[in-house]
PDB file of C-alpha atoms and ligand atoms in Angstrom:
ATOM      1  CA  UNK A 956       1.237 -41.889 -87.981  1.00  0.00           C
ATOM      2  CA  UNK A 957       3.998 -40.161 -89.459  1.00  0.00           C
ATOM      3  CA  UNK A 958       3.298 -36.713 -88.188  1.00  0.00           C
ATOM      4  CA  UNK A 959       3.528 -37.875 -84.579  1.00  0.00           C
ATOM      5  CA  UNK A 960       7.215 -38.800 -84.457  1.00  0.00           C
ATOM      6  CA  UNK A 961       8.049 -35.866 -86.554  1.00  0.00           C
ATOM      7  CA  UNK A 962       6.206 -33.519 -84.221  1.00  0.00           C
ATOM      8  CA  UNK A 963       7.870 -35.264 -81.265  1.00  0.00           C
ATOM      9  CA  UNK A 964      11.323 -34.882 -82.763  1.00  0.00           C
ATOM     10  CA  UNK A 965      10.657 -31.352 -83.492  1.00  0.00           C
ATOM     11  CA  UNK A 966       9.448 -30.714 -80.133  1.00  0.00           C
ATOM     12  CA  UNK A 967      12.451 -32.296 -78.588  1.00  0.00           C
ATOM     13  CA  UNK A 968      14.735 -30.129 -80.761  1.00  0.00           C
ATOM     14  CA  UNK A 969      12.740 -27.133 -79.503  1.00  0.00           C
ATOM     15  CA  UNK A 970      12.992 -28.136 -76.037  1.00  0.00           C
ATOM     16  CA  UNK A 971      16.678 -27.493 -76.071  1.00  0.00           C
ATOM     17  CA  UNK A 972      16.089 -24.103 -77.556  1.00  0.00           C
ATOM     18  CA  UNK A 973      13.021 -22.626 -76.094  1.00  0.00           C
ATOM     19  CA  UNK A 974      11.227 -25.454 -74.338  1.00  0.00           C
ATOM     20  CA  UNK A 975       8.464 -27.436 -75.937  1.00  0.00           C
ATOM     21  CA  UNK A 976       5.155 -27.728 -74.450  1.00  0.00           C
ATOM     22  CA  UNK A 977       4.841 -24.949 -71.861  1.00  0.00           C
ATOM     23  CA  UNK A 978       3.237 -27.373 -69.393  1.00  0.00           C
ATOM     24  CA  UNK A 979       5.784 -30.193 -69.457  1.00  0.00           C
ATOM     25  CA  UNK A 980       8.991 -28.016 -69.370  1.00  0.00           C
ATOM     26  CA  UNK A 981       7.900 -25.734 -66.691  1.00  0.00           C
ATOM     27  CA  UNK A 982       6.447 -28.179 -64.283  1.00  0.00           C
ATOM     28  CA  UNK A 983       9.433 -30.448 -64.438  1.00  0.00           C
ATOM     29  CA  UNK A 984      12.149 -27.918 -64.146  1.00  0.00           C
ATOM     30  CA  UNK A 985      10.978 -25.290 -61.837  1.00  0.00           C
ATOM     31  CA  UNK A 986       9.770 -26.647 -58.555  1.00  0.00           C
ATOM     32  CA  UNK A 987       7.090 -23.948 -58.429  1.00  0.00           C
ATOM     33  CA  UNK A 988       4.390 -25.989 -56.719  1.00  0.00           C
ATOM     34  CA  UNK A 989       5.234 -25.711 -52.951  1.00  0.00           C
ATOM     35  CA  UNK A 990       5.080 -28.892 -51.305  1.00  0.00           C
ATOM     36  CA  UNK A 991       1.876 -29.093 -49.401  1.00  0.00           C
ATOM     37  CA  UNK A 992       2.382 -26.202 -46.829  1.00  0.00           C
ATOM     38  CA  UNK A 993       4.843 -27.916 -44.350  1.00  0.00           C
ATOM     39  CA  UNK A 994       2.868 -27.050 -41.204  1.00  0.00           C
ATOM     40  CA  UNK A 995       5.126 -26.053 -38.429  1.00  0.00           C
ATOM     41  CA  UNK A 996       4.899 -28.582 -35.647  1.00  0.00           C
ATOM     42  CA  UNK A 997       2.491 -26.617 -33.484  1.00  0.00           C
ATOM     43  CA  UNK A 998       1.795 -29.772 -31.292  1.00  0.00           C
ATOM     44  CA  UNK A 999       3.729 -28.122 -28.345  1.00  0.00           C
ATOM     45  CA  UNK A1000       0.578 -26.727 -26.966  1.00  0.00           C
ATOM     46  CA  UNK A1001       2.136 -26.889 -23.496  1.00  0.00           C
ATOM     47  CA  UNK A1002      -0.737 -25.650 -21.554  1.00  0.00           C
ATOM     48  CA  UNK A1003      -1.428 -28.856 -19.839  1.00  0.00           C
ATOM     49  CA  UNK A1004      -2.712 -27.399 -16.499  1.00  0.00           C
ATOM     50  CA  UNK A1005      -2.785 -30.727 -14.836  1.00  0.00           C
ATOM     51  CA  UNK A1006      -5.415 -30.285 -12.307  1.00  0.00           C
ATOM     52  CA  UNK A1007      -4.251 -30.307  -8.768  1.00  0.00           C
ATOM     53  CA  UNK A1008      -5.111 -33.562  -7.026  1.00  0.00           C
ATOM     54  CA  UNK A1009      -6.568 -31.627  -4.267  1.00  0.00           C
ATOM     55  CA  UNK A1010      -3.811 -32.417  -1.791  1.00  0.00           C
ATOM     56  CA  UNK A1011      -2.683 -28.927  -1.481  1.00  0.00           C
ATOM     57  CA  UNK A1012      -5.072 -26.429   0.004  1.00  0.00           C
ATOM     58  CA  UNK A1013      -7.830 -25.066  -2.048  1.00  0.00           C
ATOM     59  CA  UNK A1014      -6.707 -21.497  -1.680  1.00  0.00           C
ATOM     60  CA  UNK A1015      -4.099 -20.822  -4.146  1.00  0.00           C
ATOM     61  CA  UNK A1016      -2.074 -18.532  -2.126  1.00  0.00           C
ATOM     62  CA  UNK A1017       0.772 -20.344  -0.604  1.00  0.00           C
ATOM     63  CA  UNK A1018       1.269 -17.742   2.136  1.00  0.00           C
ATOM     64  CA  UNK A1019       0.762 -20.187   4.797  1.00  0.00           C
ATOM     65  CA  UNK A1020      -2.554 -22.079   5.549  1.00  0.00           C
ATOM     66  CA  UNK A1021      -4.977 -20.338   7.671  1.00  0.00           C
ATOM     67  CA  UNK A1022      -4.877 -21.278  11.365  1.00  0.00           C
ATOM     68  CA  UNK A1023      -7.958 -22.558  12.749  1.00  0.00           C
ATOM     69  CA  UNK A1024      -9.080 -21.695  16.201  1.00  0.00           C
ATOM     70  CA  UNK A1025     -11.885 -22.953  18.068  1.00  0.00           C
ATOM     71  CA  UNK A1026     -14.378 -20.961  20.234  1.00  0.00           C
ATOM     72  CA  UNK A1027     -17.526 -22.139  21.864  1.00  0.00           C
ATOM     73  CA  UNK A1028     -20.208 -20.359  23.712  1.00  0.00           C
ATOM     74  CA  UNK A1029     -21.400 -21.936  26.897  1.00  0.00           C
ATOM     75  CA  UNK A1030     -24.158 -24.295  25.900  1.00  0.00           C
ATOM     76  CA  UNK A1031     -26.001 -23.888  29.171  1.00  0.00           C
ATOM     77  CA  UNK A1032     -26.904 -20.350  28.034  1.00  0.00           C
ATOM     78  CA  UNK A1033     -24.353 -18.566  30.234  1.00  0.00           C
ATOM     79  CA  UNK A1034     -22.955 -15.449  28.852  1.00  0.00           C
ATOM     80  CA  UNK A1035     -19.436 -16.753  28.430  1.00  0.00           C
ATOM     81  CA  UNK A1036     -17.216 -18.482  25.991  1.00  0.00           C
ATOM     82  CA  UNK A1037     -15.367 -21.690  26.827  1.00  0.00           C
ATOM     83  CA  UNK A1038     -12.136 -19.768  27.040  1.00  0.00           C
ATOM     84  CA  UNK A1039     -10.889 -16.238  27.495  1.00  0.00           C
ATOM     85  CA  UNK A1040      -7.726 -16.712  25.827  1.00  0.00           C
ATOM     86  CA  UNK A1041      -6.883 -17.537  22.145  1.00  0.00           C
ATOM     87  CA  UNK A1042      -3.481 -17.306  20.377  1.00  0.00           C
ATOM     88  CA  UNK A1043      -2.157 -17.862  16.845  1.00  0.00           C
ATOM     89  CA  UNK A1044       0.694 -16.750  14.668  1.00  0.00           C
ATOM     90  CA  UNK A1045       0.394 -13.692  12.461  1.00  0.00           C
ATOM     91  CA  UNK A1046      -1.236 -14.369   9.212  1.00  0.00           C
ATOM     92  CA  UNK A1047      -4.522 -15.814   8.238  1.00  0.00           C
ATOM     93  CA  UNK A1048      -6.563 -16.816  11.239  1.00  0.00           C
ATOM     94  CA  UNK A1049     -10.068 -18.330  11.258  1.00  0.00           C
ATOM     95  CA  UNK A1050     -12.043 -18.690  14.366  1.00  0.00           C
ATOM     96  CA  UNK A1051     -14.661 -21.426  14.314  1.00  0.00           C
ATOM     97  CA  UNK A1052     -17.314 -20.195  16.641  1.00  0.00           C
ATOM     98  CA  UNK A1053     -19.733 -22.676  17.942  1.00  0.00           C
ATOM     99  CA  UNK A1054     -22.820 -21.749  19.750  1.00  0.00           C
ATOM    100  CA  UNK A1055     -25.169 -24.511  20.603  1.00  0.00           C
ATOM    101  CA  UNK A1056     -27.175 -22.678  23.049  1.00  0.00           C
ATOM    102  CA  UNK A1057     -30.626 -21.053  22.330  1.00  0.00           C
ATOM    103  CA  UNK A1058     -29.161 -17.628  23.103  1.00  0.00           C
ATOM    104  CA  UNK A1059     -27.859 -15.918  20.010  1.00  0.00           C
ATOM    105  CA  UNK A1060     -24.349 -14.941  20.137  1.00  0.00           C
ATOM    106  CA  UNK A1061     -21.530 -13.801  17.823  1.00  0.00           C
ATOM    107  CA  UNK A1062     -17.738 -13.380  18.032  1.00  0.00           C
ATOM    108  CA  UNK A1063     -16.318 -10.135  17.233  1.00  0.00           C
ATOM    109  CA  UNK A1064     -12.541  -9.315  17.029  1.00  0.00           C
ATOM    110  CA  UNK A1065     -11.309  -5.832  17.651  1.00  0.00           C
ATOM    111  CA  UNK A1066      -7.701  -4.264  17.655  1.00  0.00           C
ATOM    112  CA  UNK A1067      -6.138  -3.007  20.797  1.00  0.00           C
ATOM    113  CA  UNK A1068      -7.309   0.432  19.598  1.00  0.00           C
ATOM    114  CA  UNK A1069     -10.807  -0.623  19.587  1.00  0.00           C
ATOM    115  CA  UNK A1070     -11.275  -0.978  15.808  1.00  0.00           C
ATOM    116  CA  UNK A1071     -13.616  -3.750  14.878  1.00  0.00           C
ATOM    117  CA  UNK A1072     -11.722  -6.197  12.412  1.00  0.00           C
ATOM    118  CA  UNK A1073     -14.470  -8.624  11.795  1.00  0.00           C
ATOM    119  CA  UNK A1074     -17.329 -10.599  13.329  1.00  0.00           C
ATOM    120  CA  UNK A1075     -19.518 -13.489  12.708  1.00  0.00           C
ATOM    121  CA  UNK A1076     -23.311 -12.918  12.339  1.00  0.00           C
ATOM    122  CA  UNK A1077     -25.285 -13.335  15.437  1.00  0.00           C
ATOM    123  CA  UNK A1078     -26.709 -16.850  15.486  1.00  0.00           C
ATOM    124  CA  UNK A1079     -27.788 -19.618  17.683  1.00  0.00           C
ATOM    125  CA  UNK A1080     -27.415 -23.159  17.166  1.00  0.00           C
ATOM    126  CA  UNK A1081     -24.388 -23.938  14.878  1.00  0.00           C
ATOM    127  CA  UNK A1082     -20.895 -22.950  13.875  1.00  0.00           C
ATOM    128  CA  UNK A1083     -19.824 -19.917  12.049  1.00  0.00           C
ATOM    129  CA  UNK A1084     -16.288 -19.125  10.944  1.00  0.00           C
ATOM    130  CA  UNK A1085     -14.635 -15.692  11.096  1.00  0.00           C
ATOM    131  CA  UNK A1086     -11.644 -15.347   8.911  1.00  0.00           C
ATOM    132  CA  UNK A1087      -9.230 -12.676   9.436  1.00  0.00           C
ATOM    133  CA  UNK A1088      -5.631 -11.771   8.529  1.00  0.00           C
ATOM    134  CA  UNK A1089      -3.867 -10.514  11.631  1.00  0.00           C
ATOM    135  CA  UNK A1090      -0.529  -9.055  12.387  1.00  0.00           C
ATOM    136  CA  UNK A1091       1.284  -9.653  15.658  1.00  0.00           C
ATOM    137  CA  UNK A1092      -0.335  -8.038  18.569  1.00  0.00           C
ATOM    138  CA  UNK A1093      -3.114  -8.313  21.053  1.00  0.00           C
ATOM    139  CA  UNK A1094      -6.658  -8.322  20.163  1.00  0.00           C
ATOM    140  CA  UNK A1095      -9.909  -8.709  21.915  1.00  0.00           C
ATOM    141  CA  UNK A1096     -12.697 -11.082  21.026  1.00  0.00           C
ATOM    142  CA  UNK A1097     -16.186 -10.622  22.383  1.00  0.00           C
ATOM    143  CA  UNK A1098     -19.907 -10.974  21.829  1.00  0.00           C
ATOM    144  CA  UNK A1099     -21.343  -7.785  20.663  1.00  0.00           C
ATOM    145  CA  UNK A1100     -24.931  -8.546  21.505  1.00  0.00           C
ATOM    146  CA  UNK A1101     -25.767  -5.786  24.062  1.00  0.00           C
ATOM    147  CA  UNK A1102     -24.860  -6.813  27.590  1.00  0.00           C
ATOM    148  CA  UNK A1103     -23.001 -10.069  26.709  1.00  0.00           C
ATOM    149  CA  UNK A1104     -19.484  -8.584  26.635  1.00  0.00           C
ATOM    150  CA  UNK A1105     -20.046  -6.887  29.966  1.00  0.00           C
ATOM    151  CA  UNK A1106     -21.469 -10.211  31.381  1.00  0.00           C
ATOM    152  CA  UNK A1107     -18.262 -11.943  30.524  1.00  0.00           C
ATOM    153  CA  UNK A1108     -18.239 -12.875  26.765  1.00  0.00           C
ATOM    154  CA  UNK A1109     -14.789 -11.577  25.947  1.00  0.00           C
ATOM    155  CA  UNK A1110     -11.275 -12.616  25.951  1.00  0.00           C
ATOM    156  CA  UNK A1111      -7.950 -11.913  24.616  1.00  0.00           C
ATOM    157  CA  UNK A1112      -6.494 -12.902  21.222  1.00  0.00           C
ATOM    158  CA  UNK A1113      -2.818 -12.883  21.157  1.00  0.00           C
ATOM    159  CA  UNK A1114      -1.095 -12.927  17.814  1.00  0.00           C
ATOM    160  CA  UNK A1115       2.569 -13.750  17.735  1.00  0.00           C
TER     161      UNK A1115
HETATM  162 CU1  LIG B 892     -23.554 -13.174  22.994  1.00  0.00          CU
END
């Protein structure tokens, strides 16, 4: 019982000089233990790509929505379209071509110099869409099935 207070007093005396009990002195004086790694606030994961509500067009490009033209083959089987004149503004143009006759047709678009720019497949009964990107100018549309263009299945596509 005596030894304890004596040792304690000795220890206290030593603390002043050289520090008693390595554990107690070091832990209290030096704040060695870093406080539990202060995690930087990384909660700002600002990648909230709020899904579009679908109101704006599905095509991400905002360079003007495609203009939609309608073209139809004569349902009676005659070799002609319902119009010989189509027009649109320069940019994306899609032609919805309907052929409800039993005679297969297509719609082909060519430039004024005669270069084919695009065409639908040849089909009967249904609608196919030909999507093009056109600059201002005058184009021709026609059915490329042999004989059909000569019979009258052609027209002028004017792009302003
Ligand atoms: Cu045809």
